[in-house]
PDB file of C-alpha atoms and ligand atoms in Angstrom:
ATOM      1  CA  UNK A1208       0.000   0.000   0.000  1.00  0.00           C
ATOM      2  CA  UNK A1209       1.275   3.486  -0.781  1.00  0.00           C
ATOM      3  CA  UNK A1210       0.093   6.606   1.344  1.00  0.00           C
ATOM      4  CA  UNK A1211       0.095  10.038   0.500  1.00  0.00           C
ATOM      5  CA  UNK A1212       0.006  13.053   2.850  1.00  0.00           C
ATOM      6  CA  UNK A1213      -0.762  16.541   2.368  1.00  0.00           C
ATOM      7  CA  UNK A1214      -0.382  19.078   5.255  1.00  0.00           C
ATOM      8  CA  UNK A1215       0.988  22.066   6.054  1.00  0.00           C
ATOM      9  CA  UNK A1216       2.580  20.839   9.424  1.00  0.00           C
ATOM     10  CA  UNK A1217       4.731  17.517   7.979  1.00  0.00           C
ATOM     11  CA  UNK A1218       6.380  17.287  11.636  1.00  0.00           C
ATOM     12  CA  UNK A1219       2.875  16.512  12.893  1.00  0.00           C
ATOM     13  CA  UNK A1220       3.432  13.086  11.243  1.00  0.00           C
ATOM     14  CA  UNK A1221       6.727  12.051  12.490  1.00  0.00           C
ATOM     15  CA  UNK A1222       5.467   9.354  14.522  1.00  0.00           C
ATOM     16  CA  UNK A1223       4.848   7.382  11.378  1.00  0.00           C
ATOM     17  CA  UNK A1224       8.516   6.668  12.043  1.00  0.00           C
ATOM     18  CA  UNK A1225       7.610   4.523  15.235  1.00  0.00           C
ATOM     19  CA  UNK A1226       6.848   1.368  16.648  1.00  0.00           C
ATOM     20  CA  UNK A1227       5.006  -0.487  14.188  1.00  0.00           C
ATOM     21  CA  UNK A1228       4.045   1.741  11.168  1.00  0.00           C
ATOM     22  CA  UNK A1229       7.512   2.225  11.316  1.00  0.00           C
ATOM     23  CA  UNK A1230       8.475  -1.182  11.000  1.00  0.00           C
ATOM     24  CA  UNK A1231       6.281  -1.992   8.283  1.00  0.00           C
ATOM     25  CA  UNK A1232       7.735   0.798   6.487  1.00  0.00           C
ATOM     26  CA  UNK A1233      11.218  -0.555   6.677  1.00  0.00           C
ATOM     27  CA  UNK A1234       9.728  -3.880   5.966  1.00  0.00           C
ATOM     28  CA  UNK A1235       8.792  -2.472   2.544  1.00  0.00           C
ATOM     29  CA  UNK A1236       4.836  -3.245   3.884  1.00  0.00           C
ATOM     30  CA  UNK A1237       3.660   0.472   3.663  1.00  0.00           C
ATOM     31  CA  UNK A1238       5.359   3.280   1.271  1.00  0.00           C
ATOM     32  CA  UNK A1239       4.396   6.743   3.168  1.00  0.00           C
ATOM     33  CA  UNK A1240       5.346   9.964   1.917  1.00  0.00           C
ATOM     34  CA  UNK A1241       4.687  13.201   3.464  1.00  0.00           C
ATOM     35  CA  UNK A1242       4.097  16.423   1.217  1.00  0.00           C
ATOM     36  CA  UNK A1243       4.273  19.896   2.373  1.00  0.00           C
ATOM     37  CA  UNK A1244       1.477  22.044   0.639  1.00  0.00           C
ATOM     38  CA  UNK A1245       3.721  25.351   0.901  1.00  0.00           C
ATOM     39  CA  UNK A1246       5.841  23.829  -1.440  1.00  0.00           C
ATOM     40  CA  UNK A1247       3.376  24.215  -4.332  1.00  0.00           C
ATOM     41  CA  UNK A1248       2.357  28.135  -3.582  1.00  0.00           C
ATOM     42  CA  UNK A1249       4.705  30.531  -5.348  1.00  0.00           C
ATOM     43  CA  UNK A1250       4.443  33.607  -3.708  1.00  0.00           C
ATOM     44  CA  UNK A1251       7.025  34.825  -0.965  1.00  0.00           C
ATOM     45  CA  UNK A1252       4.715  34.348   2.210  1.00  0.00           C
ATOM     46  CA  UNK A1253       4.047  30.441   0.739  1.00  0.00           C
ATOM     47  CA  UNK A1254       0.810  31.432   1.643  1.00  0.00           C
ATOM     48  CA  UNK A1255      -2.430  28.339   1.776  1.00  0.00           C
ATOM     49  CA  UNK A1256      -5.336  30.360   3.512  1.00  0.00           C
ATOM     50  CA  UNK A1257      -7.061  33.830   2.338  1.00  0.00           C
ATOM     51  CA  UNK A1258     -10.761  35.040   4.242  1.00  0.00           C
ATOM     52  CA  UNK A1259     -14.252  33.290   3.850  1.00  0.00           C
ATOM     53  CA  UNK A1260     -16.355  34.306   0.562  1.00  0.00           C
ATOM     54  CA  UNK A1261     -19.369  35.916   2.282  1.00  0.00           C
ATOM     55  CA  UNK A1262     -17.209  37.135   5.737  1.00  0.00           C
ATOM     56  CA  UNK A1263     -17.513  34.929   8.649  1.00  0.00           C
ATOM     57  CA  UNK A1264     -14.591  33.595  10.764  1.00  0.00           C
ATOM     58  CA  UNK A1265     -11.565  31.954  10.454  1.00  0.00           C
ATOM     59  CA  UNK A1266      -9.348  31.525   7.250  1.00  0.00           C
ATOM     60  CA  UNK A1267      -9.921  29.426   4.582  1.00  0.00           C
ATOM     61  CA  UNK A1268      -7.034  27.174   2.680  1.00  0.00           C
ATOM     62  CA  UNK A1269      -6.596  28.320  -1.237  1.00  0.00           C
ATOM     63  CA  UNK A1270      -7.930  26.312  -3.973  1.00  0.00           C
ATOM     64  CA  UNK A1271      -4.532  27.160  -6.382  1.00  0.00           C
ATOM     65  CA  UNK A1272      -1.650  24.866  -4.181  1.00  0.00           C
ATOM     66  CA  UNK A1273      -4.371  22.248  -3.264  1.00  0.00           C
ATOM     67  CA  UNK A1274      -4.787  21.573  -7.245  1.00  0.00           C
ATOM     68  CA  UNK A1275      -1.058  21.578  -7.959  1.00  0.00           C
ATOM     69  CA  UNK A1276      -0.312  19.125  -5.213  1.00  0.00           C
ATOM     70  CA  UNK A1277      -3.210  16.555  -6.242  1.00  0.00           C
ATOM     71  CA  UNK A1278      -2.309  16.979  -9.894  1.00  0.00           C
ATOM     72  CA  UNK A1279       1.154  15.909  -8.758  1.00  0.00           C
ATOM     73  CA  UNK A1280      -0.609  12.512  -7.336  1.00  0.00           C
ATOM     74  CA  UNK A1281      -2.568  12.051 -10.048  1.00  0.00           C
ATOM     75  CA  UNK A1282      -0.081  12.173 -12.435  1.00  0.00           C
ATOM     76  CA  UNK A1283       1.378   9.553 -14.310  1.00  0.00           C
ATOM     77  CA  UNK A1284       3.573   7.654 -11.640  1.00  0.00           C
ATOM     78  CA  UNK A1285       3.328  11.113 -10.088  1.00  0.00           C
ATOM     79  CA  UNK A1286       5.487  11.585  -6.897  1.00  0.00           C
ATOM     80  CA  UNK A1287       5.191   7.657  -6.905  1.00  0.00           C
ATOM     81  CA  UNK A1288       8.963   5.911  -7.036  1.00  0.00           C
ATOM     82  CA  UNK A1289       7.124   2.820  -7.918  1.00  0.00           C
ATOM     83  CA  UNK A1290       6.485   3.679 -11.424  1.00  0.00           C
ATOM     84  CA  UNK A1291       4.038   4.672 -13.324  1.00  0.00           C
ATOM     85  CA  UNK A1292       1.603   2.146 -13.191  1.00  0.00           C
ATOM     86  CA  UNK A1293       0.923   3.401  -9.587  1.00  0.00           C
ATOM     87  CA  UNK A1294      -3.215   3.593  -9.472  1.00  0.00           C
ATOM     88  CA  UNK A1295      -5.235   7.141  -9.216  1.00  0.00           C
ATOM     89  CA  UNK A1296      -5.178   7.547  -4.898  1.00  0.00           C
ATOM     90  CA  UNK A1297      -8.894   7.297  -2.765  1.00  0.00           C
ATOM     91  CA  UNK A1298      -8.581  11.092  -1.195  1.00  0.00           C
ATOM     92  CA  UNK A1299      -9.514  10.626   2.374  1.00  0.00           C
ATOM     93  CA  UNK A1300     -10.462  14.480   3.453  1.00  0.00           C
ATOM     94  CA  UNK A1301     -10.000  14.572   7.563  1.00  0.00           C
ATOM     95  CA  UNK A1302     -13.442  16.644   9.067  1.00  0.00           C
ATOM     96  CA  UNK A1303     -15.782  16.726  11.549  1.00  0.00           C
ATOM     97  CA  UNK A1304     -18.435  17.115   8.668  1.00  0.00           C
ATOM     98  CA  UNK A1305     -17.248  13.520   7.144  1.00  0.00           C
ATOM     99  CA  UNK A1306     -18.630  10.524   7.200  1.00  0.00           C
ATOM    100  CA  UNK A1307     -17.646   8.500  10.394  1.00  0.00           C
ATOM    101  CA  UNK A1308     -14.620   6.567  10.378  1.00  0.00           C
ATOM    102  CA  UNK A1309     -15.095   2.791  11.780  1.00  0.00           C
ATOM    103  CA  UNK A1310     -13.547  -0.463  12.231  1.00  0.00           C
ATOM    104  CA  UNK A1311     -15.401  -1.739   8.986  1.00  0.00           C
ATOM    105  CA  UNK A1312     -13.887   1.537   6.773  1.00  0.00           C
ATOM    106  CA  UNK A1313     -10.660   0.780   8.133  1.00  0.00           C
ATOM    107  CA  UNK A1314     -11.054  -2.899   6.548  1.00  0.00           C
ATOM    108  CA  UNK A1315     -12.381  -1.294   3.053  1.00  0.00           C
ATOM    109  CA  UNK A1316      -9.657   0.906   3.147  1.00  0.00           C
ATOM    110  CA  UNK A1317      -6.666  -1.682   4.134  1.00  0.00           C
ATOM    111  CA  UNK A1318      -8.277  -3.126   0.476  1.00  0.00           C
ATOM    112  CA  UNK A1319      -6.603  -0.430  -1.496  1.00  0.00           C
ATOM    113  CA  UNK A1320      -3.288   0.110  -3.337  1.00  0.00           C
ATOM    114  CA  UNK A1321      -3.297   3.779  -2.675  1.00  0.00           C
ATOM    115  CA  UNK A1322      -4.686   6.486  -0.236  1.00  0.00           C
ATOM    116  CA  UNK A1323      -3.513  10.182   0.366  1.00  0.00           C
ATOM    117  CA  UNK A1324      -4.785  12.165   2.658  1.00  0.00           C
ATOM    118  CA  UNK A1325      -5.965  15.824   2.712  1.00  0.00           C
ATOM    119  CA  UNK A1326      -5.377  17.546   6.245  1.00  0.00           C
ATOM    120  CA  UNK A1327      -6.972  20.229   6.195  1.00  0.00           C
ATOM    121  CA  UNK A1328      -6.796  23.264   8.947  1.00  0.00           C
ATOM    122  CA  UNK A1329      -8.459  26.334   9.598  1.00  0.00           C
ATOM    123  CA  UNK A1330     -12.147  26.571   8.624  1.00  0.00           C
ATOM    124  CA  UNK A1331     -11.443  23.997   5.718  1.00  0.00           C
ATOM    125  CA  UNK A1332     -10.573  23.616   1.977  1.00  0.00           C
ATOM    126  CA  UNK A1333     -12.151  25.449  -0.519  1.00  0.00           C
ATOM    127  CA  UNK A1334     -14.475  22.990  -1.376  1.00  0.00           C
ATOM    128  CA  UNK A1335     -14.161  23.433  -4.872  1.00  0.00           C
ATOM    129  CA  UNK A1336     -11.064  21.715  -4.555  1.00  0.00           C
ATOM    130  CA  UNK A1337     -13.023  18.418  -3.360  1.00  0.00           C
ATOM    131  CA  UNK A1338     -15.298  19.138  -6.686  1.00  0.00           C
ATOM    132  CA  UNK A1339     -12.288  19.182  -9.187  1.00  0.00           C
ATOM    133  CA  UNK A1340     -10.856  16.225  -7.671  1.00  0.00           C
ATOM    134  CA  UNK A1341     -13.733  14.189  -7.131  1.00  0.00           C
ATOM    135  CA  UNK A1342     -13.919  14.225 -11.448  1.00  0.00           C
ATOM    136  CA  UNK A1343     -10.156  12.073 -11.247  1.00  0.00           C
ATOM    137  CA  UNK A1344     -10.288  10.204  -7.824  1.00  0.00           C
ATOM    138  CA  UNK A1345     -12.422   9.008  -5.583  1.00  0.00           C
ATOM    139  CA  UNK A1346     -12.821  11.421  -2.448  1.00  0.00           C
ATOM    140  CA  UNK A1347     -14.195  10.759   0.824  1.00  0.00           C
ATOM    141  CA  UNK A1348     -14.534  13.438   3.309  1.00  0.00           C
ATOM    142  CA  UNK A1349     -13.808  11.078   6.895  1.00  0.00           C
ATOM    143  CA  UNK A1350     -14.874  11.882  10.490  1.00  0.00           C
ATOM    144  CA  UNK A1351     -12.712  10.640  13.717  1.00  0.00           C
ATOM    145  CA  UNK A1352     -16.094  11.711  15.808  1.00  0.00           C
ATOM    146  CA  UNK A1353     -18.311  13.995  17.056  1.00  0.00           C
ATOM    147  CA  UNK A1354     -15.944  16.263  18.147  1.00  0.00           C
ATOM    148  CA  UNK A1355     -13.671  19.100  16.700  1.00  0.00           C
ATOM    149  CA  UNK A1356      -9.965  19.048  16.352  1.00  0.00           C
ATOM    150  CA  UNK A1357      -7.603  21.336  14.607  1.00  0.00           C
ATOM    151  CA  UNK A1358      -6.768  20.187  12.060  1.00  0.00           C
ATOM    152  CA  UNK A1359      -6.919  16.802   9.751  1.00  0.00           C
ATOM    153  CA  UNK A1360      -3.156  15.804  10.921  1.00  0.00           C
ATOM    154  CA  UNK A1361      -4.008  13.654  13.806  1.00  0.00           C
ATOM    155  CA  UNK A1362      -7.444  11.740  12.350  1.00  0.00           C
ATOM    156  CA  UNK A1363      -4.691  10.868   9.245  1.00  0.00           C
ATOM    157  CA  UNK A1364      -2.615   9.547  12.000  1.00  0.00           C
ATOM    158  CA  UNK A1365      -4.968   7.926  13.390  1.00  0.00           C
ATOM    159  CA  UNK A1366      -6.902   6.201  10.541  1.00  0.00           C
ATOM    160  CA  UNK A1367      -3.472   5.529   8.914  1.00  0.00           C
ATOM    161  CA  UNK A1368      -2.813   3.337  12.239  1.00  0.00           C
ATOM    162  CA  UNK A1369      -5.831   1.267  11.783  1.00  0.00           C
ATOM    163  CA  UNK A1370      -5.591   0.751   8.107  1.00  0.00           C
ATOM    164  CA  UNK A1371      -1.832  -0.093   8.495  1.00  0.00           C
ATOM    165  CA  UNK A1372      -2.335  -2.739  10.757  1.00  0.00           C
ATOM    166  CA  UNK A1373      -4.613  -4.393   8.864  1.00  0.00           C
ATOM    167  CA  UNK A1374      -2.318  -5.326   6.476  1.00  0.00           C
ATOM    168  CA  UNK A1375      -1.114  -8.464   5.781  1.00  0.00           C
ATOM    169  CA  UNK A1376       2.637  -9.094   8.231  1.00  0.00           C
ATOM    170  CA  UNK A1377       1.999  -5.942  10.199  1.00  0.00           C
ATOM    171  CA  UNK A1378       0.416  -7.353  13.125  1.00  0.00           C
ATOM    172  CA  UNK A1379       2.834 -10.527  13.960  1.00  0.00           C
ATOM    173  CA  UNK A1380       0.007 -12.719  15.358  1.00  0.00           C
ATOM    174  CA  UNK A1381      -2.961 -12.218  13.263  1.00  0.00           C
ATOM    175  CA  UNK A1382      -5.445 -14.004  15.287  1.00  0.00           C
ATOM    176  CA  UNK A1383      -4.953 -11.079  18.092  1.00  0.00           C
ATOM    177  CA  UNK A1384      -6.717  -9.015  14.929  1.00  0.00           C
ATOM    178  CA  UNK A1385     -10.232 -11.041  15.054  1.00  0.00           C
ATOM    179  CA  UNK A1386     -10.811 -10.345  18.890  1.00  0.00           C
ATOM    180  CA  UNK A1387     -10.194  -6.958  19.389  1.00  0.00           C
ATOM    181  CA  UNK A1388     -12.884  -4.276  19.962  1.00  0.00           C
ATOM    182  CA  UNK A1389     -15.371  -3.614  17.069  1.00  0.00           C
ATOM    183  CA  UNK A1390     -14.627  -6.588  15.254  1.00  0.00           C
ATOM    184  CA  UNK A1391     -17.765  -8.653  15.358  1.00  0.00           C
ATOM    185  CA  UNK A1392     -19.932  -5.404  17.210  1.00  0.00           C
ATOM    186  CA  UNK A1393     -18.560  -6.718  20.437  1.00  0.00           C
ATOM    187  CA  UNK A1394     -16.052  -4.706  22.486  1.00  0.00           C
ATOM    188  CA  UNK A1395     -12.813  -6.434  23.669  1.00  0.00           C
ATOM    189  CA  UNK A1396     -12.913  -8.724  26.462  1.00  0.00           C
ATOM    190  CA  UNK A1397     -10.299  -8.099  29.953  1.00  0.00           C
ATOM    191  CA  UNK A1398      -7.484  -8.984  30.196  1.00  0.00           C
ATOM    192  CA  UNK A1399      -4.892  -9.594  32.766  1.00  0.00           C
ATOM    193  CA  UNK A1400      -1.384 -10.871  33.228  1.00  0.00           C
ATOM    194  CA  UNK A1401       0.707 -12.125  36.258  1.00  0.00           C
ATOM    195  CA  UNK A1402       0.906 -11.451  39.267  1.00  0.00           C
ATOM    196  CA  UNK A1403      -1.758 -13.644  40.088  1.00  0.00           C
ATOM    197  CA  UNK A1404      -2.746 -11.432  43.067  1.00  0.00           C
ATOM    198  CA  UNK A1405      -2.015  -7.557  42.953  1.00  0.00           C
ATOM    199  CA  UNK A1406      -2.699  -5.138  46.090  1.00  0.00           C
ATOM    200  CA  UNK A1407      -5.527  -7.588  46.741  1.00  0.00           C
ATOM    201  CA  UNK A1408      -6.737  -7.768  43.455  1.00  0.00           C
ATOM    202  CA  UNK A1409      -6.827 -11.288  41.999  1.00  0.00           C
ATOM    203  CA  UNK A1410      -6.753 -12.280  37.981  1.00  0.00           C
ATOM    204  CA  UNK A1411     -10.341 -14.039  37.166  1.00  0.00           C
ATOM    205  CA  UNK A1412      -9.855 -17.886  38.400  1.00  0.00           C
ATOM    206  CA  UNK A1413     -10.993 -19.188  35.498  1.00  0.00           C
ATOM    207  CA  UNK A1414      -8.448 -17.943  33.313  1.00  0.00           C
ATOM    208  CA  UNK A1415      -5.770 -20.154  35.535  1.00  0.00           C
ATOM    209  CA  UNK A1416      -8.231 -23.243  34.740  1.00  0.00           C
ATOM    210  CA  UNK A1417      -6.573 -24.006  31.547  1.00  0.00           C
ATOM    211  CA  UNK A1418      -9.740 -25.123  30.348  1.00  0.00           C
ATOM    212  CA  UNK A1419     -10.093 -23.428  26.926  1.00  0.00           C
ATOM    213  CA  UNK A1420     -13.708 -23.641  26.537  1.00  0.00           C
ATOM    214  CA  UNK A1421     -14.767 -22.552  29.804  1.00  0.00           C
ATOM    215  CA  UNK A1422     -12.002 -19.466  29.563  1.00  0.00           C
ATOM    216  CA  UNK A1423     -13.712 -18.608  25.674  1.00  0.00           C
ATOM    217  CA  UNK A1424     -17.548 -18.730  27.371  1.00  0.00           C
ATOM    218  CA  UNK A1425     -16.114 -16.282  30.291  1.00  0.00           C
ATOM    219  CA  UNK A1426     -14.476 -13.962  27.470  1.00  0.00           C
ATOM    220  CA  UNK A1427     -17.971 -14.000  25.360  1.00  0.00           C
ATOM    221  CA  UNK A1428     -19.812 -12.852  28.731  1.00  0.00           C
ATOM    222  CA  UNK A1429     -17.445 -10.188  29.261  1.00  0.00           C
ATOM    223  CA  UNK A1430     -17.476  -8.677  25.450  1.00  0.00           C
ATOM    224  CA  UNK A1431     -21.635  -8.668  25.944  1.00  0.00           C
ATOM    225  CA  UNK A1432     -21.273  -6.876  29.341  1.00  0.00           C
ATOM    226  CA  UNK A1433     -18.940  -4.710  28.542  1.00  0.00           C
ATOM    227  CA  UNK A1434     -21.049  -3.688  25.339  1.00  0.00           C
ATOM    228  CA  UNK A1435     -23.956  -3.707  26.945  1.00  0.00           C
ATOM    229  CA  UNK A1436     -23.061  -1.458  29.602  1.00  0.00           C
ATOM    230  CA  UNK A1437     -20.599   0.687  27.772  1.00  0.00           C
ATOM    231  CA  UNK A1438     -21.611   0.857  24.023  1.00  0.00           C
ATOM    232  CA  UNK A1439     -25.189  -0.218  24.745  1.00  0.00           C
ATOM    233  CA  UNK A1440     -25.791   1.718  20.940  1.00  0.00           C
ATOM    234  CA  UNK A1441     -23.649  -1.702  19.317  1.00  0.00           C
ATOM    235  CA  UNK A1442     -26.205  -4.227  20.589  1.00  0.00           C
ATOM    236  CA  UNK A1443     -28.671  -3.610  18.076  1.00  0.00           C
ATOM    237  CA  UNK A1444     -25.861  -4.583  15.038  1.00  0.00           C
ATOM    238  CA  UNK A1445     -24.983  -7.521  17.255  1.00  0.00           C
ATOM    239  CA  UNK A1446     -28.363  -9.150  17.299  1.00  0.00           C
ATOM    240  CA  UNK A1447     -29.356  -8.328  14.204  1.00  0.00           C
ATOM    241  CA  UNK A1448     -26.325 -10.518  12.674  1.00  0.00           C
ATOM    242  CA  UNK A1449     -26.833 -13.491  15.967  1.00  0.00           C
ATOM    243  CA  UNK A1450     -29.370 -15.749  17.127  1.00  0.00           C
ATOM    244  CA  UNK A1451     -28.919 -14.723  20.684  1.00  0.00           C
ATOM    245  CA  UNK A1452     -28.675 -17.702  23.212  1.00  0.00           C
ATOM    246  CA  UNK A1453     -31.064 -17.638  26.259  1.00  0.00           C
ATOM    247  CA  UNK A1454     -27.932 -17.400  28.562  1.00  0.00           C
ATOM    248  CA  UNK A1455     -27.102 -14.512  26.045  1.00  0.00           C
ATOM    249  CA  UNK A1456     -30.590 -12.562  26.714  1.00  0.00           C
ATOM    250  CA  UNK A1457     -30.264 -12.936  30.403  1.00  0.00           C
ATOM    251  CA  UNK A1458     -26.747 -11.684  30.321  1.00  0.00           C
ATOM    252  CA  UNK A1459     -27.987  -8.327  28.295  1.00  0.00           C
ATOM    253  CA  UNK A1460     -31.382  -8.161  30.805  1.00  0.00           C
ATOM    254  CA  UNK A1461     -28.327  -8.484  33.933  1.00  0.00           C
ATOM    255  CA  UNK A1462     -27.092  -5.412  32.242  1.00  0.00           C
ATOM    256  CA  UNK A1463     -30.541  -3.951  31.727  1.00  0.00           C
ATOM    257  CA  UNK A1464     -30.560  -3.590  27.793  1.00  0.00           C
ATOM    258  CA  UNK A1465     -34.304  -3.880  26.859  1.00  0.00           C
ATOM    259  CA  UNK A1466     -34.503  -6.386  23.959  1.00  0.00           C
ATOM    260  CA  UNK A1467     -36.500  -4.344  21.067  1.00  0.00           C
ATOM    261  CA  UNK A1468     -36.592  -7.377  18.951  1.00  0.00           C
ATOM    262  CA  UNK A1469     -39.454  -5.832  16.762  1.00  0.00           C
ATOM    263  CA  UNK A1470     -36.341  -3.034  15.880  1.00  0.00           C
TER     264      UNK A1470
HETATM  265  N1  LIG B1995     -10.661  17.725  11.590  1.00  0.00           N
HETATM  266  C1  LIG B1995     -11.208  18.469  12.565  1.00  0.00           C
HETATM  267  N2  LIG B1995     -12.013  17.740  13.327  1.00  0.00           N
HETATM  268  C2  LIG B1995     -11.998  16.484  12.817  1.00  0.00           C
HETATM  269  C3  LIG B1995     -12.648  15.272  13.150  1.00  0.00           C
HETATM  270  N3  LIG B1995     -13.491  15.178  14.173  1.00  0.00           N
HETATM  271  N4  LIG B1995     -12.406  14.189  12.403  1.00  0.00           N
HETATM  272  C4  LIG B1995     -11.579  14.268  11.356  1.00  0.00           C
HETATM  273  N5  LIG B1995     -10.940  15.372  10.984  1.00  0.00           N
HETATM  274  C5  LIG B1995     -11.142  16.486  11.707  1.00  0.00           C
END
């Protein structure tokens, strides 16, 4: 998979360098490239951002170094040292107005050859920028959440995390991959780790029972508490794709979710 960032603050993405993302790069898993948007203005203040059409607050970024830099992806093996073959890039547009980001996205996405982001900041991109593109690529504006950040730097950071481990020899064991939260509509099970007995606290005693299916029944009960309690808004995908046991409906009355089955 290649990866293609635009930003105005490129040190905001050093810690694609670390830990894992890191390593895959090395490993030749992940190409990542990082492209500074002042390098396509050409006056002497590299300026990106001018004032709203129609007033209002803020700063808006200019359309003019936006279209140079995706005309530069889109080109024929365009910034791409893989050649020329390299396909047209999904734009993923960081925003709060996007459509929301999720575990099943980051799947879809982890599909492609090539993604480049967009990271926006101030009150946004010109949006006929989007326009223009969306005639050569597909582009997706993306939301992290309901909330507002500063710019699109760290929801590229963080989708580019959950795409990137996706990917085939990223993750060493991939079973750890199928359990985790929001796989299946089910959040993550606890866990817990020696020693046995910490400042009175003791690990479950059924997870020293060594009996595998007994220890896989306890982890199912906790995922359905857990979601049930926490994320009671996932239960509804859950049933709607299970059967639910009668052990299962007891466990989700325990944790007062009203069944809505007519829903
Ligand atoms: N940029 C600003 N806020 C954002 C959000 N919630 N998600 C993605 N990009 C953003």
């Amino acid at each position: 998979m290649r990866i293609d960032i635009v930003t105005i603050f490129p040190k905001y993405l050093a810690p694609l360098e670390l830990s894992l993302i890191g390593r895959a790069r090395r490993a030749g898993l992940v190409e990542i490239a990082v492209h500074d948007l002042r390098d396509f203005t050409h006056d002497r203040h590299r300026t990106v951002d001018d004032a709203p059409a129609g007033g209002g607050a803020g700063m808006v970024m200019r359309p003019e170094p936006w279209g140079e830099v995706l005309d530069r992806l889109c080109a024929p093996g365009g910034d791409d040292p893989s050649g020329a073959d390299a396909p047209t890039p999904t734009l993923l547009v960081p925003s709060p107005s996007g459509e929301r980001f999720d575990q099943p996205m980051a799947h879809e996405l982890a599909g492609l050859e090539r993604i480049a982001f967009a990271c926006g900041r101030y009150e946004g991109i010109d949006e006929r920028v989007l326009d223009e593109a969306a005639t050569r690529m597909s582009v997706r504006p993306v939301s992290l959440g309901d909330y507002v950040l500063n710019g699109g730097e760290v929801a590229a950071l963080a989708i580019i995390e959950a795409v990137v481990r996706l990917l085939p020899g990223v993750v060493g064991n991939a079973e750890s991959l199928l359990e985790e939260s929001h796989e299946g509509h089910l959040l993550e099970y606890p866990v817990y780790t020696r020693p046995a007995t910490w400042r009175g606290r003791e690990v479950p005693e059924v997870l020293a029972s060594g009996h595998h299916a007994r220890i896989a029944a306890w982890r199912h009960e906790q995922r359905l508490r857990r979601t049930a309690r926490r994320r009671p808004d996932l239960i509804a995908a859950w049933l709607a794709e299970h059967r639910p046991t009668e052990r299962e409906l007891q466990i989700l009355r325990e944790e007062g979710h009203e069944q809505d089955r007519g829903s």
